[in-house]
């Protein structure tokens, strides 16, 4: 259910989005009379800030920093097509780490936007992908994660909000890997991963302060957990759009990128000059990393075009 402005078009028909592809249905046909007012519960169910927008808890920091680093390299080197000098064997090991890691959790995937990154890898453009099978491996890994995620729909809100360990996609290693193989990022990239984690925590700590003192992230709409949800919430509560108390609808948040934008340019009145200088340094480092990623993508786009590949990517 998308949020509506009660003053916009209030004399015209109301609609709700009734499918993942944006289909709509008449509001009255879907909602009906709703539940009686006295059946409504006002005990808060959903948080004001989703867990994936907050700094990572200590127990997932190691996994998160390695996964964040791995995904960054996979995106920068493999999409849309690698250069002749790129180390594809190393990138294959990076992907193998994602396939076999036993420290992944639902929150690690959300915090690192892992599904989006691996989806990019699944669209790799290669004349011959038979040696490393990047495309088919990325597609299979995504399918595994989607299957695990779909089971969450059957959980209660408490279970949906709790972090969960995720079974590795593969437990068997290739014949050329020792039985206890784990990816070693090496000294330089381990230090890089640690710095990226520090920057992420600084950014999210600032965002959380902004969201809790100025303006929380926006809920773009509410998704019913099943077809009976409309009958379990009063029509008044449905129409005012505040369903944080309802276990029958789950929030659809604005993206983290949008939610954190205002916070990054916000002037924190409690910040010391030293903290403000550190924040400015954070923004410079983030900008430099973004420019590096753009430059790497640009040359690989040009290489893809030189090979005759066409498309938007």
PDB file of C-alpha atoms in Angstrom:
ATOM      1  CA  UNK A   1       0.000   0.000   0.000  1.00  0.00           C
ATOM      2  CA  UNK A   2       1.531   3.318  -1.029  1.00  0.00           C
ATOM      3  CA  UNK A   3       1.154   6.327   1.223  1.00  0.00           C
ATOM      4  CA  UNK A   4      -1.282   8.931  -0.073  1.00  0.00           C
ATOM      5  CA  UNK A   5      -1.597  12.616   0.583  1.00  0.00           C
ATOM      6  CA  UNK A   6      -5.048  12.985   2.075  1.00  0.00           C
ATOM      7  CA  UNK A   7      -5.427  16.408   0.493  1.00  0.00           C
ATOM      8  CA  UNK A   8      -4.422  15.398  -3.059  1.00  0.00           C
ATOM      9  CA  UNK A   9      -7.276  14.156  -5.185  1.00  0.00           C
ATOM     10  CA  UNK A  10      -9.419  13.348  -2.182  1.00  0.00           C
ATOM     11  CA  UNK A  11     -12.588  13.618  -4.306  1.00  0.00           C
ATOM     12  CA  UNK A  12     -11.350  11.090  -6.882  1.00  0.00           C
ATOM     13  CA  UNK A  13     -11.007   7.316  -6.637  1.00  0.00           C
ATOM     14  CA  UNK A  14      -8.232   5.884  -4.458  1.00  0.00           C
ATOM     15  CA  UNK A  15      -5.968   3.060  -5.521  1.00  0.00           C
ATOM     16  CA  UNK A  16      -3.507   0.666  -3.934  1.00  0.00           C
ATOM     17  CA  UNK A  17      -0.581  -1.043  -5.646  1.00  0.00           C
ATOM     18  CA  UNK A  18      -1.553  -4.704  -5.702  1.00  0.00           C
ATOM     19  CA  UNK A  19       1.431  -6.364  -7.398  1.00  0.00           C
ATOM     20  CA  UNK A  20       5.225  -6.156  -7.437  1.00  0.00           C
ATOM     21  CA  UNK A  21       5.022  -4.865 -11.021  1.00  0.00           C
ATOM     22  CA  UNK A  22       3.035  -1.781 -10.042  1.00  0.00           C
ATOM     23  CA  UNK A  23      -0.497  -2.943 -10.873  1.00  0.00           C
ATOM     24  CA  UNK A  24      -3.262  -1.071  -9.090  1.00  0.00           C
ATOM     25  CA  UNK A  25      -6.692  -1.927  -7.744  1.00  0.00           C
ATOM     26  CA  UNK A  26      -9.479   0.263  -6.413  1.00  0.00           C
ATOM     27  CA  UNK A  27      -8.882   1.049  -2.763  1.00  0.00           C
ATOM     28  CA  UNK A  28     -12.412   0.184  -1.632  1.00  0.00           C
ATOM     29  CA  UNK A  29     -12.320  -3.169  -3.433  1.00  0.00           C
ATOM     30  CA  UNK A  30      -9.144  -4.222  -1.632  1.00  0.00           C
ATOM     31  CA  UNK A  31      -9.553  -2.612   1.774  1.00  0.00           C
ATOM     32  CA  UNK A  32     -13.261  -3.072   2.389  1.00  0.00           C
ATOM     33  CA  UNK A  33     -14.486  -1.916   5.801  1.00  0.00           C
ATOM     34  CA  UNK A  34     -11.254  -2.905   7.612  1.00  0.00           C
ATOM     35  CA  UNK A  35     -11.204  -4.143  11.187  1.00  0.00           C
ATOM     36  CA  UNK A  36     -13.327  -2.550  13.921  1.00  0.00           C
ATOM     37  CA  UNK A  37     -11.577   0.299  15.711  1.00  0.00           C
ATOM     38  CA  UNK A  38     -11.550  -1.542  19.033  1.00  0.00           C
ATOM     39  CA  UNK A  39      -9.518  -4.404  17.515  1.00  0.00           C
ATOM     40  CA  UNK A  40      -6.613  -2.170  16.608  1.00  0.00           C
ATOM     41  CA  UNK A  41      -3.401  -2.672  18.565  1.00  0.00           C
ATOM     42  CA  UNK A  42      -1.090   0.261  19.165  1.00  0.00           C
ATOM     43  CA  UNK A  43       1.891  -1.601  20.532  1.00  0.00           C
ATOM     44  CA  UNK A  44       4.843  -0.691  18.313  1.00  0.00           C
ATOM     45  CA  UNK A  45       6.077  -3.529  16.111  1.00  0.00           C
ATOM     46  CA  UNK A  46       8.441  -1.924  13.582  1.00  0.00           C
ATOM     47  CA  UNK A  47      11.468   0.278  14.423  1.00  0.00           C
ATOM     48  CA  UNK A  48      11.821   3.882  13.292  1.00  0.00           C
ATOM     49  CA  UNK A  49      15.171   3.022  11.670  1.00  0.00           C
ATOM     50  CA  UNK A  50      15.777  -0.320   9.896  1.00  0.00           C
ATOM     51  CA  UNK A  51      18.702  -2.360  11.231  1.00  0.00           C
ATOM     52  CA  UNK A  52      20.547  -2.317   7.901  1.00  0.00           C
ATOM     53  CA  UNK A  53      20.730   1.505   8.074  1.00  0.00           C
ATOM     54  CA  UNK A  54      22.442   1.410  11.490  1.00  0.00           C
ATOM     55  CA  UNK A  55      26.124   0.762  12.268  1.00  0.00           C
ATOM     56  CA  UNK A  56      26.865  -2.983  12.090  1.00  0.00           C
ATOM     57  CA  UNK A  57      26.907  -4.815  15.429  1.00  0.00           C
ATOM     58  CA  UNK A  58      30.345  -6.107  16.500  1.00  0.00           C
ATOM     59  CA  UNK A  59      29.500  -9.766  15.833  1.00  0.00           C
ATOM     60  CA  UNK A  60      29.166  -9.203  12.076  1.00  0.00           C
ATOM     61  CA  UNK A  61      31.912  -6.609  11.568  1.00  0.00           C
ATOM     62  CA  UNK A  62      34.571  -9.037  10.326  1.00  0.00           C
ATOM     63  CA  UNK A  63      32.270 -10.681   7.794  1.00  0.00           C
ATOM     64  CA  UNK A  64      30.868  -7.332   6.700  1.00  0.00           C
ATOM     65  CA  UNK A  65      34.229  -5.673   6.069  1.00  0.00           C
ATOM     66  CA  UNK A  66      35.501  -8.621   3.993  1.00  0.00           C
ATOM     67  CA  UNK A  67      32.271  -8.992   2.029  1.00  0.00           C
ATOM     68  CA  UNK A  68      32.108  -5.253   1.372  1.00  0.00           C
ATOM     69  CA  UNK A  69      35.674  -5.316   0.033  1.00  0.00           C
ATOM     70  CA  UNK A  70      35.095  -8.456  -2.074  1.00  0.00           C
ATOM     71  CA  UNK A  71      31.904  -7.109  -3.644  1.00  0.00           C
ATOM     72  CA  UNK A  72      33.569  -3.807  -4.444  1.00  0.00           C
ATOM     73  CA  UNK A  73      36.332  -5.556  -6.391  1.00  0.00           C
ATOM     74  CA  UNK A  74      33.939  -7.898  -8.185  1.00  0.00           C
ATOM     75  CA  UNK A  75      31.851  -4.942  -9.378  1.00  0.00           C
ATOM     76  CA  UNK A  76      34.805  -2.785 -10.375  1.00  0.00           C
ATOM     77  CA  UNK A  77      36.777  -5.494 -12.208  1.00  0.00           C
ATOM     78  CA  UNK A  78      34.085  -7.666 -13.796  1.00  0.00           C
ATOM     79  CA  UNK A  79      31.369  -5.251 -14.888  1.00  0.00           C
ATOM     80  CA  UNK A  80      30.443  -4.831 -17.585  1.00  0.00           C
ATOM     81  CA  UNK A  81      33.485  -6.728 -18.895  1.00  0.00           C
ATOM     82  CA  UNK A  82      37.009  -7.241 -17.509  1.00  0.00           C
ATOM     83  CA  UNK A  83      40.123  -5.872 -19.153  1.00  0.00           C
ATOM     84  CA  UNK A  84      42.692  -8.280 -20.657  1.00  0.00           C
ATOM     85  CA  UNK A  85      45.111  -7.599 -17.806  1.00  0.00           C
ATOM     86  CA  UNK A  86      42.580  -8.159 -15.004  1.00  0.00           C
ATOM     87  CA  UNK A  87      43.309 -11.100 -12.710  1.00  0.00           C
ATOM     88  CA  UNK A  88      40.271 -13.292 -13.368  1.00  0.00           C
ATOM     89  CA  UNK A  89      41.598 -16.162 -11.268  1.00  0.00           C
ATOM     90  CA  UNK A  90      41.671 -13.871  -8.244  1.00  0.00           C
ATOM     91  CA  UNK A  91      38.168 -12.597  -9.035  1.00  0.00           C
ATOM     92  CA  UNK A  92      37.029 -16.228  -9.275  1.00  0.00           C
ATOM     93  CA  UNK A  93      38.434 -16.816  -5.787  1.00  0.00           C
ATOM     94  CA  UNK A  94      36.577 -13.737  -4.566  1.00  0.00           C
ATOM     95  CA  UNK A  95      33.331 -15.153  -5.942  1.00  0.00           C
ATOM     96  CA  UNK A  96      34.166 -18.556  -4.461  1.00  0.00           C
ATOM     97  CA  UNK A  97      34.479 -16.889  -1.064  1.00  0.00           C
ATOM     98  CA  UNK A  98      30.947 -15.534  -1.433  1.00  0.00           C
ATOM     99  CA  UNK A  99      29.700 -18.990  -2.437  1.00  0.00           C
ATOM    100  CA  UNK A 100      31.304 -20.827   0.475  1.00  0.00           C
ATOM    101  CA  UNK A 101      31.412 -18.372   3.400  1.00  0.00           C
ATOM    102  CA  UNK A 102      29.912 -19.713   6.614  1.00  0.00           C
ATOM    103  CA  UNK A 103      29.728 -16.294   8.332  1.00  0.00           C
ATOM    104  CA  UNK A 104      27.076 -14.670   6.161  1.00  0.00           C
ATOM    105  CA  UNK A 105      23.920 -13.427   7.832  1.00  0.00           C
ATOM    106  CA  UNK A 106      20.817 -11.694   6.513  1.00  0.00           C
ATOM    107  CA  UNK A 107      22.072  -8.400   7.945  1.00  0.00           C
ATOM    108  CA  UNK A 108      25.487  -8.736   6.277  1.00  0.00           C
ATOM    109  CA  UNK A 109      23.782  -9.119   2.893  1.00  0.00           C
ATOM    110  CA  UNK A 110      21.539  -6.117   3.538  1.00  0.00           C
ATOM    111  CA  UNK A 111      24.295  -3.855   4.865  1.00  0.00           C
ATOM    112  CA  UNK A 112      26.569  -4.616   1.891  1.00  0.00           C
ATOM    113  CA  UNK A 113      23.775  -4.667  -0.728  1.00  0.00           C
ATOM    114  CA  UNK A 114      25.218  -8.005  -1.776  1.00  0.00           C
ATOM    115  CA  UNK A 115      22.296  -9.050  -3.963  1.00  0.00           C
ATOM    116  CA  UNK A 116      22.637  -5.915  -6.088  1.00  0.00           C
ATOM    117  CA  UNK A 117      26.393  -6.448  -6.494  1.00  0.00           C
ATOM    118  CA  UNK A 118      26.123 -10.122  -7.465  1.00  0.00           C
ATOM    119  CA  UNK A 119      23.279  -9.260  -9.833  1.00  0.00           C
ATOM    120  CA  UNK A 120      25.702  -6.935 -11.630  1.00  0.00           C
ATOM    121  CA  UNK A 121      28.237  -9.769 -11.895  1.00  0.00           C
ATOM    122  CA  UNK A 122      25.534 -12.029 -13.349  1.00  0.00           C
ATOM    123  CA  UNK A 123      25.301  -9.635 -16.303  1.00  0.00           C
ATOM    124  CA  UNK A 124      29.023  -9.880 -17.122  1.00  0.00           C
ATOM    125  CA  UNK A 125      29.904  -9.636 -20.817  1.00  0.00           C
ATOM    126  CA  UNK A 126      32.477 -12.215 -21.886  1.00  0.00           C
ATOM    127  CA  UNK A 127      33.066 -13.869 -25.255  1.00  0.00           C
ATOM    128  CA  UNK A 128      34.084 -17.046 -23.412  1.00  0.00           C
ATOM    129  CA  UNK A 129      33.052 -17.622 -19.789  1.00  0.00           C
ATOM    130  CA  UNK A 130      33.686 -21.378 -19.747  1.00  0.00           C
ATOM    131  CA  UNK A 131      36.821 -21.228 -17.601  1.00  0.00           C
ATOM    132  CA  UNK A 132      35.437 -19.352 -14.577  1.00  0.00           C
ATOM    133  CA  UNK A 133      31.664 -19.419 -15.242  1.00  0.00           C
ATOM    134  CA  UNK A 134      31.142 -16.041 -13.592  1.00  0.00           C
ATOM    135  CA  UNK A 135      27.673 -15.521 -15.056  1.00  0.00           C
ATOM    136  CA  UNK A 136      26.174 -18.900 -14.171  1.00  0.00           C
ATOM    137  CA  UNK A 137      27.779 -18.931 -10.722  1.00  0.00           C
ATOM    138  CA  UNK A 138      26.470 -15.454  -9.894  1.00  0.00           C
ATOM    139  CA  UNK A 139      22.985 -16.412 -11.085  1.00  0.00           C
ATOM    140  CA  UNK A 140      23.013 -19.578  -8.978  1.00  0.00           C
ATOM    141  CA  UNK A 141      24.209 -17.679  -5.884  1.00  0.00           C
ATOM    142  CA  UNK A 142      21.443 -15.112  -6.318  1.00  0.00           C
ATOM    143  CA  UNK A 143      18.866 -17.876  -6.680  1.00  0.00           C
ATOM    144  CA  UNK A 144      20.128 -19.422  -3.419  1.00  0.00           C
ATOM    145  CA  UNK A 145      19.823 -16.113  -1.569  1.00  0.00           C
ATOM    146  CA  UNK A 146      16.370 -15.403  -3.027  1.00  0.00           C
ATOM    147  CA  UNK A 147      15.168 -18.793  -1.827  1.00  0.00           C
ATOM    148  CA  UNK A 148      16.443 -18.109   1.687  1.00  0.00           C
ATOM    149  CA  UNK A 149      14.857 -14.670   1.669  1.00  0.00           C
ATOM    150  CA  UNK A 150      11.469 -15.913   0.492  1.00  0.00           C
ATOM    151  CA  UNK A 151      11.181 -18.066   3.619  1.00  0.00           C
ATOM    152  CA  UNK A 152      11.263 -14.895   5.747  1.00  0.00           C
ATOM    153  CA  UNK A 153       7.765 -14.009   4.545  1.00  0.00           C
ATOM    154  CA  UNK A 154       6.451 -16.797   6.754  1.00  0.00           C
ATOM    155  CA  UNK A 155       8.066 -15.368   9.896  1.00  0.00           C
ATOM    156  CA  UNK A 156       6.616 -13.101  12.589  1.00  0.00           C
ATOM    157  CA  UNK A 157       7.828  -9.465  12.705  1.00  0.00           C
ATOM    158  CA  UNK A 158      10.141 -10.384  15.598  1.00  0.00           C
ATOM    159  CA  UNK A 159      11.725 -13.132  13.507  1.00  0.00           C
ATOM    160  CA  UNK A 160      11.911 -10.861  10.449  1.00  0.00           C
ATOM    161  CA  UNK A 161      13.738  -8.202  12.465  1.00  0.00           C
ATOM    162  CA  UNK A 162      16.215 -10.644  14.033  1.00  0.00           C
ATOM    163  CA  UNK A 163      19.456 -11.360  12.183  1.00  0.00           C
ATOM    164  CA  UNK A 164      19.833 -14.920  10.899  1.00  0.00           C
ATOM    165  CA  UNK A 165      22.843 -16.966   9.788  1.00  0.00           C
ATOM    166  CA  UNK A 166      22.649 -18.028   6.146  1.00  0.00           C
ATOM    167  CA  UNK A 167      23.722 -21.454   4.955  1.00  0.00           C
ATOM    168  CA  UNK A 168      26.564 -21.299   2.419  1.00  0.00           C
ATOM    169  CA  UNK A 169      25.592 -21.934  -1.181  1.00  0.00           C
ATOM    170  CA  UNK A 170      28.413 -24.444  -1.582  1.00  0.00           C
ATOM    171  CA  UNK A 171      30.126 -26.675   0.956  1.00  0.00           C
ATOM    172  CA  UNK A 172      32.413 -28.488  -1.488  1.00  0.00           C
ATOM    173  CA  UNK A 173      35.513 -26.733  -2.764  1.00  0.00           C
ATOM    174  CA  UNK A 174      37.105 -27.122  -6.220  1.00  0.00           C
ATOM    175  CA  UNK A 175      39.746 -29.833  -6.528  1.00  0.00           C
ATOM    176  CA  UNK A 176      42.547 -27.268  -6.704  1.00  0.00           C
ATOM    177  CA  UNK A 177      41.688 -25.851  -3.250  1.00  0.00           C
ATOM    178  CA  UNK A 178      42.784 -27.375   0.070  1.00  0.00           C
ATOM    179  CA  UNK A 179      40.043 -28.716   2.341  1.00  0.00           C
ATOM    180  CA  UNK A 180      40.157 -25.768   4.766  1.00  0.00           C
ATOM    181  CA  UNK A 181      40.563 -23.046   2.129  1.00  0.00           C
ATOM    182  CA  UNK A 182      39.495 -19.534   3.108  1.00  0.00           C
ATOM    183  CA  UNK A 183      40.106 -16.383   1.103  1.00  0.00           C
ATOM    184  CA  UNK A 184      43.118 -14.347   2.220  1.00  0.00           C
ATOM    185  CA  UNK A 185      42.677 -10.720   1.185  1.00  0.00           C
ATOM    186  CA  UNK A 186      46.323  -9.968   1.781  1.00  0.00           C
ATOM    187  CA  UNK A 187      47.807  -7.211   3.921  1.00  0.00           C
ATOM    188  CA  UNK A 188      46.985  -4.242   1.655  1.00  0.00           C
ATOM    189  CA  UNK A 189      43.376  -5.172   0.958  1.00  0.00           C
ATOM    190  CA  UNK A 190      42.760  -6.182   4.569  1.00  0.00           C
ATOM    191  CA  UNK A 191      43.855  -2.689   5.611  1.00  0.00           C
ATOM    192  CA  UNK A 192      41.632  -1.230   2.878  1.00  0.00           C
ATOM    193  CA  UNK A 193      38.667  -3.300   4.096  1.00  0.00           C
ATOM    194  CA  UNK A 194      39.249  -2.129   7.670  1.00  0.00           C
ATOM    195  CA  UNK A 195      39.297   1.515   6.593  1.00  0.00           C
ATOM    196  CA  UNK A 196      36.106   1.067   4.584  1.00  0.00           C
ATOM    197  CA  UNK A 197      34.451  -0.393   7.686  1.00  0.00           C
ATOM    198  CA  UNK A 198      35.591   2.582   9.776  1.00  0.00           C
ATOM    199  CA  UNK A 199      34.196   5.013   7.198  1.00  0.00           C
ATOM    200  CA  UNK A 200      30.902   3.121   7.076  1.00  0.00           C
ATOM    201  CA  UNK A 201      30.524   3.232  10.860  1.00  0.00           C
ATOM    202  CA  UNK A 202      31.323   6.960  10.953  1.00  0.00           C
ATOM    203  CA  UNK A 203      28.740   7.614   8.244  1.00  0.00           C
ATOM    204  CA  UNK A 204      26.024   5.530   9.868  1.00  0.00           C
ATOM    205  CA  UNK A 205      26.609   6.925  13.352  1.00  0.00           C
ATOM    206  CA  UNK A 206      26.087  10.401  11.920  1.00  0.00           C
ATOM    207  CA  UNK A 207      22.980   9.263  10.052  1.00  0.00           C
ATOM    208  CA  UNK A 208      21.449   7.689  13.149  1.00  0.00           C
ATOM    209  CA  UNK A 209      21.944  10.905  15.111  1.00  0.00           C
ATOM    210  CA  UNK A 210      20.281  12.895  12.323  1.00  0.00           C
ATOM    211  CA  UNK A 211      17.401  10.435  12.015  1.00  0.00           C
ATOM    212  CA  UNK A 212      16.765  10.386  15.770  1.00  0.00           C
ATOM    213  CA  UNK A 213      17.032  14.147  16.325  1.00  0.00           C
ATOM    214  CA  UNK A 214      15.881  15.719  13.052  1.00  0.00           C
ATOM    215  CA  UNK A 215      13.972  13.450  10.672  1.00  0.00           C
ATOM    216  CA  UNK A 216      13.725   9.644  10.511  1.00  0.00           C
ATOM    217  CA  UNK A 217      13.996   7.686   7.254  1.00  0.00           C
ATOM    218  CA  UNK A 218      10.795   7.775   5.235  1.00  0.00           C
ATOM    219  CA  UNK A 219       8.472   4.813   4.793  1.00  0.00           C
ATOM    220  CA  UNK A 220       7.381   4.806   1.143  1.00  0.00           C
ATOM    221  CA  UNK A 221       4.551   2.344   1.685  1.00  0.00           C
ATOM    222  CA  UNK A 222       3.346  -0.729   3.529  1.00  0.00           C
ATOM    223  CA  UNK A 223       3.216  -4.293   2.196  1.00  0.00           C
ATOM    224  CA  UNK A 224       0.465  -6.615   3.472  1.00  0.00           C
ATOM    225  CA  UNK A 225       1.850  -9.910   4.734  1.00  0.00           C
ATOM    226  CA  UNK A 226      -1.077 -11.761   3.157  1.00  0.00           C
ATOM    227  CA  UNK A 227      -4.464 -11.185   1.559  1.00  0.00           C
ATOM    228  CA  UNK A 228      -6.208 -11.084   4.935  1.00  0.00           C
ATOM    229  CA  UNK A 229      -4.131  -8.196   6.308  1.00  0.00           C
ATOM    230  CA  UNK A 230      -6.668  -5.581   5.208  1.00  0.00           C
ATOM    231  CA  UNK A 231      -9.324  -7.152   7.435  1.00  0.00           C
ATOM    232  CA  UNK A 232      -7.116  -7.022  10.533  1.00  0.00           C
ATOM    233  CA  UNK A 233      -6.376  -3.275  10.647  1.00  0.00           C
ATOM    234  CA  UNK A 234      -8.940  -0.534  11.041  1.00  0.00           C
ATOM    235  CA  UNK A 235      -9.682   1.580   7.997  1.00  0.00           C
ATOM    236  CA  UNK A 236      -8.738   4.731   9.890  1.00  0.00           C
ATOM    237  CA  UNK A 237      -5.275   3.363  10.629  1.00  0.00           C
ATOM    238  CA  UNK A 238      -4.872   2.186   7.051  1.00  0.00           C
ATOM    239  CA  UNK A 239      -5.689   5.629   5.731  1.00  0.00           C
ATOM    240  CA  UNK A 240      -3.417   7.587   8.045  1.00  0.00           C
ATOM    241  CA  UNK A 241      -0.495   5.467   6.798  1.00  0.00           C
ATOM    242  CA  UNK A 242       1.113   4.886  10.190  1.00  0.00           C
ATOM    243  CA  UNK A 243       1.264   1.107  10.550  1.00  0.00           C
ATOM    244  CA  UNK A 244       4.334   0.821  12.763  1.00  0.00           C
ATOM    245  CA  UNK A 245       2.079  -0.895  15.307  1.00  0.00           C
ATOM    246  CA  UNK A 246       0.748  -3.538  12.917  1.00  0.00           C
ATOM    247  CA  UNK A 247       2.277  -7.006  12.413  1.00  0.00           C
ATOM    248  CA  UNK A 248       0.076  -7.437   9.330  1.00  0.00           C
ATOM    249  CA  UNK A 249       1.922  -4.886   7.185  1.00  0.00           C
ATOM    250  CA  UNK A 250       5.682  -4.510   6.762  1.00  0.00           C
ATOM    251  CA  UNK A 251       7.350  -1.174   5.920  1.00  0.00           C
ATOM    252  CA  UNK A 252       8.872  -0.386   2.528  1.00  0.00           C
ATOM    253  CA  UNK A 253      11.670   2.054   3.302  1.00  0.00           C
ATOM    254  CA  UNK A 254      13.188   4.666   1.052  1.00  0.00           C
ATOM    255  CA  UNK A 255      16.641   3.571  -0.088  1.00  0.00           C
ATOM    256  CA  UNK A 256      19.596   4.049   2.241  1.00  0.00           C
ATOM    257  CA  UNK A 257      21.224   6.280  -0.378  1.00  0.00           C
ATOM    258  CA  UNK A 258      18.295   8.688  -0.263  1.00  0.00           C
ATOM    259  CA  UNK A 259      17.845   8.458   3.491  1.00  0.00           C
ATOM    260  CA  UNK A 260      21.461   9.303   4.264  1.00  0.00           C
ATOM    261  CA  UNK A 261      21.782  12.203   1.824  1.00  0.00           C
ATOM    262  CA  UNK A 262      20.447  14.916   4.128  1.00  0.00           C
ATOM    263  CA  UNK A 263      22.413  13.556   7.082  1.00  0.00           C
ATOM    264  CA  UNK A 264      25.743  13.784   5.261  1.00  0.00           C
ATOM    265  CA  UNK A 265      25.232  17.514   4.582  1.00  0.00           C
ATOM    266  CA  UNK A 266      23.687  18.241   7.969  1.00  0.00           C
ATOM    267  CA  UNK A 267      25.556  20.453  10.426  1.00  0.00           C
ATOM    268  CA  UNK A 268      25.569  18.702  13.776  1.00  0.00           C
ATOM    269  CA  UNK A 269      25.212  21.433  16.426  1.00  0.00           C
ATOM    270  CA  UNK A 270      26.958  19.259  19.019  1.00  0.00           C
ATOM    271  CA  UNK A 271      29.994  18.492  16.883  1.00  0.00           C
ATOM    272  CA  UNK A 272      33.431  19.723  17.939  1.00  0.00           C
ATOM    273  CA  UNK A 273      35.785  21.295  15.357  1.00  0.00           C
ATOM    274  CA  UNK A 274      37.862  18.092  15.456  1.00  0.00           C
ATOM    275  CA  UNK A 275      34.810  15.936  14.753  1.00  0.00           C
ATOM    276  CA  UNK A 276      33.714  18.230  11.925  1.00  0.00           C
ATOM    277  CA  UNK A 277      37.184  17.978  10.377  1.00  0.00           C
ATOM    278  CA  UNK A 278      36.951  14.186  10.590  1.00  0.00           C
ATOM    279  CA  UNK A 279      33.554  14.325   8.880  1.00  0.00           C
ATOM    280  CA  UNK A 280      34.961  16.432   6.047  1.00  0.00           C
ATOM    281  CA  UNK A 281      37.793  13.928   5.673  1.00  0.00           C
ATOM    282  CA  UNK A 282      35.205  11.152   5.494  1.00  0.00           C
ATOM    283  CA  UNK A 283      33.390  12.908   2.641  1.00  0.00           C
ATOM    284  CA  UNK A 284      36.655  13.412   0.740  1.00  0.00           C
ATOM    285  CA  UNK A 285      37.602   9.730   1.070  1.00  0.00           C
ATOM    286  CA  UNK A 286      34.141   8.631  -0.022  1.00  0.00           C
ATOM    287  CA  UNK A 287      34.300  10.944  -3.036  1.00  0.00           C
ATOM    288  CA  UNK A 288      37.710   9.588  -4.026  1.00  0.00           C
ATOM    289  CA  UNK A 289      36.461   5.984  -3.827  1.00  0.00           C
ATOM    290  CA  UNK A 290      33.419   6.890  -5.919  1.00  0.00           C
ATOM    291  CA  UNK A 291      35.583   8.564  -8.553  1.00  0.00           C
ATOM    292  CA  UNK A 292      37.876   5.520  -8.684  1.00  0.00           C
ATOM    293  CA  UNK A 293      34.899   3.215  -9.210  1.00  0.00           C
ATOM    294  CA  UNK A 294      33.554   5.488 -11.961  1.00  0.00           C
ATOM    295  CA  UNK A 295      36.915   5.588 -13.733  1.00  0.00           C
ATOM    296  CA  UNK A 296      37.275   1.805 -13.596  1.00  0.00           C
ATOM    297  CA  UNK A 297      33.765   1.339 -14.940  1.00  0.00           C
ATOM    298  CA  UNK A 298      34.332   3.859 -17.734  1.00  0.00           C
ATOM    299  CA  UNK A 299      37.377   2.056 -19.147  1.00  0.00           C
ATOM    300  CA  UNK A 300      35.580  -1.289 -18.949  1.00  0.00           C
ATOM    301  CA  UNK A 301      32.554   0.161 -20.715  1.00  0.00           C
ATOM    302  CA  UNK A 302      34.843   1.405 -23.473  1.00  0.00           C
ATOM    303  CA  UNK A 303      36.470  -2.032 -23.659  1.00  0.00           C
ATOM    304  CA  UNK A 304      33.058  -3.718 -23.902  1.00  0.00           C
ATOM    305  CA  UNK A 305      32.130  -1.427 -26.778  1.00  0.00           C
ATOM    306  CA  UNK A 306      35.424  -2.185 -28.551  1.00  0.00           C
ATOM    307  CA  UNK A 307      34.557  -5.894 -28.375  1.00  0.00           C
ATOM    308  CA  UNK A 308      31.235  -5.257 -30.087  1.00  0.00           C
ATOM    309  CA  UNK A 309      28.979  -5.577 -27.063  1.00  0.00           C
ATOM    310  CA  UNK A 310      25.937  -3.333 -27.188  1.00  0.00           C
ATOM    311  CA  UNK A 311      23.505  -2.340 -24.488  1.00  0.00           C
ATOM    312  CA  UNK A 312      22.900  -0.018 -21.574  1.00  0.00           C
ATOM    313  CA  UNK A 313      24.531  -1.999 -18.697  1.00  0.00           C
TER     314      UNK A 313
END
